[in-house]
XYZ file of C-alpha atoms in Angstrom:
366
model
C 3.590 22.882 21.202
C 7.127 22.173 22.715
C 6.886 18.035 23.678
C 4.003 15.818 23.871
C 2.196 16.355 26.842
C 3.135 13.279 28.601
C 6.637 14.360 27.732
C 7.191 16.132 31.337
C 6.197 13.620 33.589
C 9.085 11.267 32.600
C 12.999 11.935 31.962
C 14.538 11.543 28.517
C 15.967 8.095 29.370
C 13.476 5.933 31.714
C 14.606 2.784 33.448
C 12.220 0.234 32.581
C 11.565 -0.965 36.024
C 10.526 2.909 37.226
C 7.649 2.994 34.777
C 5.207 0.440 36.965
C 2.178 -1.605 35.679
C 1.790 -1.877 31.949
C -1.644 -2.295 30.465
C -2.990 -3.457 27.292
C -0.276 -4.971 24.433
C -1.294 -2.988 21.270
C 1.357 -4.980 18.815
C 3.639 -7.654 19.019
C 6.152 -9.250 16.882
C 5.705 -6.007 14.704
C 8.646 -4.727 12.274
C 11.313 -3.837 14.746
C 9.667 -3.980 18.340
C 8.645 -7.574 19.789
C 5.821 -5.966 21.637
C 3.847 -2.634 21.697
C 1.656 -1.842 25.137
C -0.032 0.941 27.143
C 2.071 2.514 29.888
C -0.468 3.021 32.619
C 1.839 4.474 35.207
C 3.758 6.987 36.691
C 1.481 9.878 36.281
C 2.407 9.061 32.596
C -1.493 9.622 31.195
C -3.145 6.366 29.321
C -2.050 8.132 25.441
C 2.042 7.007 26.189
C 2.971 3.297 24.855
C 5.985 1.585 25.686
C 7.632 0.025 22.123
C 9.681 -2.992 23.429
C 12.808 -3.789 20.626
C 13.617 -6.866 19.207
C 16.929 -6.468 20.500
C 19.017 -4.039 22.208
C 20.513 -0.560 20.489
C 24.050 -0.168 20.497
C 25.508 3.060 21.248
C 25.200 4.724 18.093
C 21.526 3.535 17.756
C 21.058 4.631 21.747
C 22.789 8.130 20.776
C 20.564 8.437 17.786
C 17.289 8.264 19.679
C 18.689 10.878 22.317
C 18.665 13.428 19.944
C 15.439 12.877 18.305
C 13.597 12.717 22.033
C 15.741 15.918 22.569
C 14.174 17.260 19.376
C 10.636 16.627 20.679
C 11.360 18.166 23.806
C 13.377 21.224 22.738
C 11.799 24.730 23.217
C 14.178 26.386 20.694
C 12.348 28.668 18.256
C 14.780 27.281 15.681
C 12.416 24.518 13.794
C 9.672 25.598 16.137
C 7.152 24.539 12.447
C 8.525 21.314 12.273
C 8.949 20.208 15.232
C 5.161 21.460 15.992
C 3.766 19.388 13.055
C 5.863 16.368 13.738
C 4.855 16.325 17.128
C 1.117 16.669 16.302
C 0.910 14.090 13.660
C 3.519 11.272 14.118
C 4.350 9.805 17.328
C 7.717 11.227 18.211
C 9.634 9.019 20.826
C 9.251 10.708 24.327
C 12.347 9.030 26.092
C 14.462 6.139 25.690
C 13.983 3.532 27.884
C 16.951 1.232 29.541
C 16.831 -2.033 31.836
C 19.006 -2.631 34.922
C 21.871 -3.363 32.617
C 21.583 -0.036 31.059
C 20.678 -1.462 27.449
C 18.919 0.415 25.334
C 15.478 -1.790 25.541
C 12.850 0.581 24.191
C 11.570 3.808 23.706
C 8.613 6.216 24.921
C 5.851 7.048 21.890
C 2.287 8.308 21.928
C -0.873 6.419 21.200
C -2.121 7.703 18.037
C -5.125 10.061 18.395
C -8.432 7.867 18.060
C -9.536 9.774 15.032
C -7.787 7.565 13.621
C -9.644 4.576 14.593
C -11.811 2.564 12.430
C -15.508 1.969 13.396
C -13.989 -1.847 14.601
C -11.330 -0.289 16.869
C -8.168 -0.701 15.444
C -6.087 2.267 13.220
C -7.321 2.504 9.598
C -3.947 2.336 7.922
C -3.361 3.884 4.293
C -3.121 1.009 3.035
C -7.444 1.311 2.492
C -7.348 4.949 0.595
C -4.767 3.634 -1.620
C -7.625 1.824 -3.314
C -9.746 2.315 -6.707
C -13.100 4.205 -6.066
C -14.833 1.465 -6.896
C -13.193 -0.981 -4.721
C -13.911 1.835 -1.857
C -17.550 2.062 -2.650
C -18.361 -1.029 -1.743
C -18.174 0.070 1.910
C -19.522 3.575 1.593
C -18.838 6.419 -0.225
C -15.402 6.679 -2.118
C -13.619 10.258 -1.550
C -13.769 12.872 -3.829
C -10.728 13.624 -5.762
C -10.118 16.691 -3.545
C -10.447 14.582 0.187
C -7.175 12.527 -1.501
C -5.825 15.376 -2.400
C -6.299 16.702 1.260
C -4.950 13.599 2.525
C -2.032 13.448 0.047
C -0.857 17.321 1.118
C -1.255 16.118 4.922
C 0.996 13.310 4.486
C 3.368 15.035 1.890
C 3.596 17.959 5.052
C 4.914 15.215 7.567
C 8.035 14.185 4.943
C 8.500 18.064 3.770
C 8.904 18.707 7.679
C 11.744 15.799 8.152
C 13.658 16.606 5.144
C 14.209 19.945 6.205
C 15.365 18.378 9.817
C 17.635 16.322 6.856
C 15.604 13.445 8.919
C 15.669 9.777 6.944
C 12.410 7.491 7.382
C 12.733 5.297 4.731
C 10.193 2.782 6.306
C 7.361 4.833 3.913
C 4.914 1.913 3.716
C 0.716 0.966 3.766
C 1.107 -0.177 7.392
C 2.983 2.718 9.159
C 0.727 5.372 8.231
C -3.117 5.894 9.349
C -5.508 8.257 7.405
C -9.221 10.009 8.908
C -12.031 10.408 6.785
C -13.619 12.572 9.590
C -11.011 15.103 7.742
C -9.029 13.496 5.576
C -5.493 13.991 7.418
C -3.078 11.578 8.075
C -0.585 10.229 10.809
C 3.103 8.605 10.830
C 4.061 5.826 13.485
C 7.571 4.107 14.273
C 9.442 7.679 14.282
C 12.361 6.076 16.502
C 13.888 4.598 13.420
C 14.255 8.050 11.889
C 18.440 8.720 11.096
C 20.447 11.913 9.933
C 21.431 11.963 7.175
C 21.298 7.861 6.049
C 20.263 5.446 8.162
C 19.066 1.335 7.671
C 17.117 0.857 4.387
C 14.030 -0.213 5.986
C 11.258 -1.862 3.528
C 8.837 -4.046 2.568
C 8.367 -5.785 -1.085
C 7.078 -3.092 -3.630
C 8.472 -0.073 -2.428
C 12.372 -0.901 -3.489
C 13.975 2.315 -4.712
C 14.863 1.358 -8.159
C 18.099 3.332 -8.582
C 19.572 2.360 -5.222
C 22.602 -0.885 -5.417
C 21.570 -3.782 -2.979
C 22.800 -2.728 0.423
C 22.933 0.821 0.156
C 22.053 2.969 3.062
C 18.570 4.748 2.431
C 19.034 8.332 2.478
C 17.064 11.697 1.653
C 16.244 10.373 -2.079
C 15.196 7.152 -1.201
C 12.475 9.041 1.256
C 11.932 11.095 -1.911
C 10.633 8.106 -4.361
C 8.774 6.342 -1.413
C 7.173 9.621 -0.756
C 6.401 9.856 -4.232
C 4.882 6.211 -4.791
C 2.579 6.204 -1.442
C 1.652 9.940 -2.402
C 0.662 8.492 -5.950
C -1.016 5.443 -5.017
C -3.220 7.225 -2.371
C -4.168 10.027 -5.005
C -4.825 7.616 -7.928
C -6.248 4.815 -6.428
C -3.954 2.714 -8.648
C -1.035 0.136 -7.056
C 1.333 -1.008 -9.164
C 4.145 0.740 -10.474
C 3.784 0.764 -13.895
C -0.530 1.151 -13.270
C 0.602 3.985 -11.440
C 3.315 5.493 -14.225
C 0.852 5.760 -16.795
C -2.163 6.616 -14.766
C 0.154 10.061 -13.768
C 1.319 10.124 -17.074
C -2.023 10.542 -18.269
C -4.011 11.650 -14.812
C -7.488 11.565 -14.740
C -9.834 14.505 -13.917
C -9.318 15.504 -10.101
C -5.470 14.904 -10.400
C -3.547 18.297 -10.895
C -1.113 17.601 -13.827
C 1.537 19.510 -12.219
C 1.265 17.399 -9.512
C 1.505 14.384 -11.347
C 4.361 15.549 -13.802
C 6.323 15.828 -10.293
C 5.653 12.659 -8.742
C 6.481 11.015 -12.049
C 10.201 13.183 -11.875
C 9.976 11.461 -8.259
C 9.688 8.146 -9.025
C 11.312 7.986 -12.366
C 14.371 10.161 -13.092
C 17.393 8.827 -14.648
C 19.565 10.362 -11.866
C 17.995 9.520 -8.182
C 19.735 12.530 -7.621
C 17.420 14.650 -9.924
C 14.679 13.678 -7.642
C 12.655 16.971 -6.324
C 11.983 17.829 -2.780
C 9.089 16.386 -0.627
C 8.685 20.604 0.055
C 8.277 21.208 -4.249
C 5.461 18.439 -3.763
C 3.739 20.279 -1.031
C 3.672 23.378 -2.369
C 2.150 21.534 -5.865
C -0.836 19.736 -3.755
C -0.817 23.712 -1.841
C -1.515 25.087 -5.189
C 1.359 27.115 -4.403
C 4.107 29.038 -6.418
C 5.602 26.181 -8.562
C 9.632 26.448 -9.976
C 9.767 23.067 -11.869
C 13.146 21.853 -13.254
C 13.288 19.345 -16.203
C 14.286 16.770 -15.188
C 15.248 13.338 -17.289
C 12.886 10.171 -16.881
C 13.460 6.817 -17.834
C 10.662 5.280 -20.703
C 8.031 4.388 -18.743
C 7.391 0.577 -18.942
C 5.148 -1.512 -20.459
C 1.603 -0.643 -19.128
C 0.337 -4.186 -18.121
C -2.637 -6.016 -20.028
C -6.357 -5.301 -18.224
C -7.125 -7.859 -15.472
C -8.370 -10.561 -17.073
C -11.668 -10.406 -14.805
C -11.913 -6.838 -17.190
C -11.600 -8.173 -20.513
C -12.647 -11.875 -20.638
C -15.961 -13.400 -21.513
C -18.840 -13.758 -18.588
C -18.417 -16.622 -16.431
C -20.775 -19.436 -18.018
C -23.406 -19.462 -14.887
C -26.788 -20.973 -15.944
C -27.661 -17.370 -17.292
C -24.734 -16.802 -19.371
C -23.856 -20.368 -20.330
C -23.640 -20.352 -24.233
C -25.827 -22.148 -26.018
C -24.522 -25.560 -26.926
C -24.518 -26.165 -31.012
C -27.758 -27.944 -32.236
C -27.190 -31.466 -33.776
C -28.884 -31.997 -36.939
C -31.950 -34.329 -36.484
C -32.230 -37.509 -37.849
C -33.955 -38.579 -41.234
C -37.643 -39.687 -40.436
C -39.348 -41.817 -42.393
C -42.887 -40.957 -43.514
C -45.439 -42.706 -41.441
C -46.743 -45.984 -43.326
C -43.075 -46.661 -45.106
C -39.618 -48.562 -44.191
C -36.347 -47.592 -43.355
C -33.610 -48.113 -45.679
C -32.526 -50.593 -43.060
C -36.035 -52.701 -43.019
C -36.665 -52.240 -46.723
C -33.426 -54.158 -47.875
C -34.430 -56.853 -45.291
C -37.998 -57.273 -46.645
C -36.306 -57.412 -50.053
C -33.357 -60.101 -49.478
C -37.029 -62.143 -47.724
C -39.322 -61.953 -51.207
C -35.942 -62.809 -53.331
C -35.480 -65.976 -51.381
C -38.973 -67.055 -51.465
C -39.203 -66.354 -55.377
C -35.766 -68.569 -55.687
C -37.553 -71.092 -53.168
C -40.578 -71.528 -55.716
C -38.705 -71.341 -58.546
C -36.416 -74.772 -57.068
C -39.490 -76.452 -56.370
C -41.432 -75.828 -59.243
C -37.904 -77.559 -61.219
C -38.578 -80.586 -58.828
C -42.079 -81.612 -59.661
C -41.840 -81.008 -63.539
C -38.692 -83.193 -63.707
């Protein structure tokens, strides 16, 4: 494979007005691009989408894109491996595309492949295998600890094959990657944004590199730890950091220990510089030949408490209500005899009536 095959049918930098109709809008107001929709023209095909940016590149940004669309289309056997796989499973920008001004409005990118549609039509993002088993199973069958593993080595092969193009990402993220059951492999969008070298630290909340100062460009170890973490969370099931420390700290059955003591050397070396290669990883999940370095972690931190929904007692429903404590009944009185209360009473009644006969019998004898 030398280009996508829609690739030929346009030139590496498109004016916006010579690609004709545009069909259905895909995205919009998404990350970087204000809109995402099918280009329908120019012998283009119906798999090539036009990604519309929020704003204009400037040159350096315009210059950058060049050479990965010259990548794409190169048919140098130097790279020939990864510029195969990164052309089969991300979606490479075809051409750069200007307007009449000659701004840099857009780019050229494939539709990814519908195997990685879910049953309802749209892209089944990562985002749903990065999920406990028993969360999963609750809309089918969860995967076996060997179909993550499958998916984990298919993803871990798409950042193996940009860091030896010393190719940046850094937008490593639920959203931008898509995953098939039919065969567990997985597929990278938004490939534009990818820099030499360094390039814009691009993220969402969660997936900070925690050794990198506020403002710093992300580079090659930054795409190492966000490898790591989506890798993780995908193969544990687990989502939080610290969850996720432990659980590979201590990996169940069905996750290789070597492959866990790397991703934990990933994610939590004292020097981000320590960090091992996306390629080590691979060959790990490959079962491959493994050279591991020590390497010096941080403590891992405090493993948070269990949900409370884990630990705390059933919800008092009309089943599970606990019983409410008894009172202790009342004294009865034996049938046929007074309360305390009427028996005083009855007793202040005869006292008065004895005094009353007593008075009178006084009166008459004096």
């Amino acid at each position: 494979m030398t280009a996508h095959p829609s690739a030929r049918a346009l030139p590496p930098v498109a004016e916006l007005a010579a690609l004709g109709a545009r069909g259905e809008q895909i995205a919009t107001n998404n990350g970087q691009s204000s809109e995402v929709t099918r280009l329908t023209g120019h012998g283009s095909g119906p798999d090539l989408l036009f990604k519309r940016y929020k704003k204009p590149l400037d040159d350096t940004d315009a210059l950058r894109l060049d050479r990965l669309v010259a990548f794409g289309r190169s048919d140098a056997d130097v790279g020939r491996p990864a510029r195969d796989l990164l052309l089969g499973r991300t979606s490479w920008p075809v051409a750069r595309v200007t307007d009449h001004t000659a701004a840099t409005v857009g780019c050229l990118i494939p539709m990814a492949p519908d195997t990685f549609r879910s049953p309802g039509g749209g892209f089944r993002e990562i985002d749903t295998l990065a999920r406990p088993d028993r969360r999963m199973a609750r809309n089918g069958t969860p995967p076996t600890p060997e179909q993550r593993i499958t998916a984990c080595r298919s993803l871990v092969g798409i950042a193996a094959a940009l860091e030896q193009r010393r190719l940046v990402y850094s937008d490593w993220n639920y959203a931008n990657a898509f995953w098939s059951p039919a065969g567990y492999s997985v597929y990278l969008i938004d490939m534009d944004g990818c820099a030499e070298g360094t390039g814009p630290d691009i993220h969402q909340p969660g997936w900070e590199d925690p050794l990198a100062r506020q403002g710093m460009p992300a580079d090659p170890y930054t795409d190492r730890y966000r490898v790591a973490l989506l890798t993780a969370r995908c193969l544990t099931g687990t989502r939080t950091l610290p969850d996720v420390l432990h659980t590979l700290d201590d990996p169940p059955p069905g996750v290789p220990r070597d492959v866990a003591q790397l991703l934990l050397d990933m994610l939590w070396a004292r020097d981000r510089e320590a960090r091992p290669r996306s390629s080590v990883l691979l060959a790990a999940l490959n079962d491959g030949l493994l050279v591991r370095f020590t390497v010096a972690r941080s403590p891992l931190p405090a493993r948070p408490a269990a949900p409370k929904s884990d630990t705390a007692q059933p919800l008092q429903s009309a089943i599970t209500r606990p019983a409410q404590p008894i009172k202790p009944p009342l004294p009865t009185v034996p049938a046929g005899q007074p309360t305390d209360r009427y028996a005083t009473v009855w007793a202040l009644v005869a006292l008065f009536a004895v005094v009353a006969v007593i008075v009178i019998a006084a009166v008459l004898a004096g």
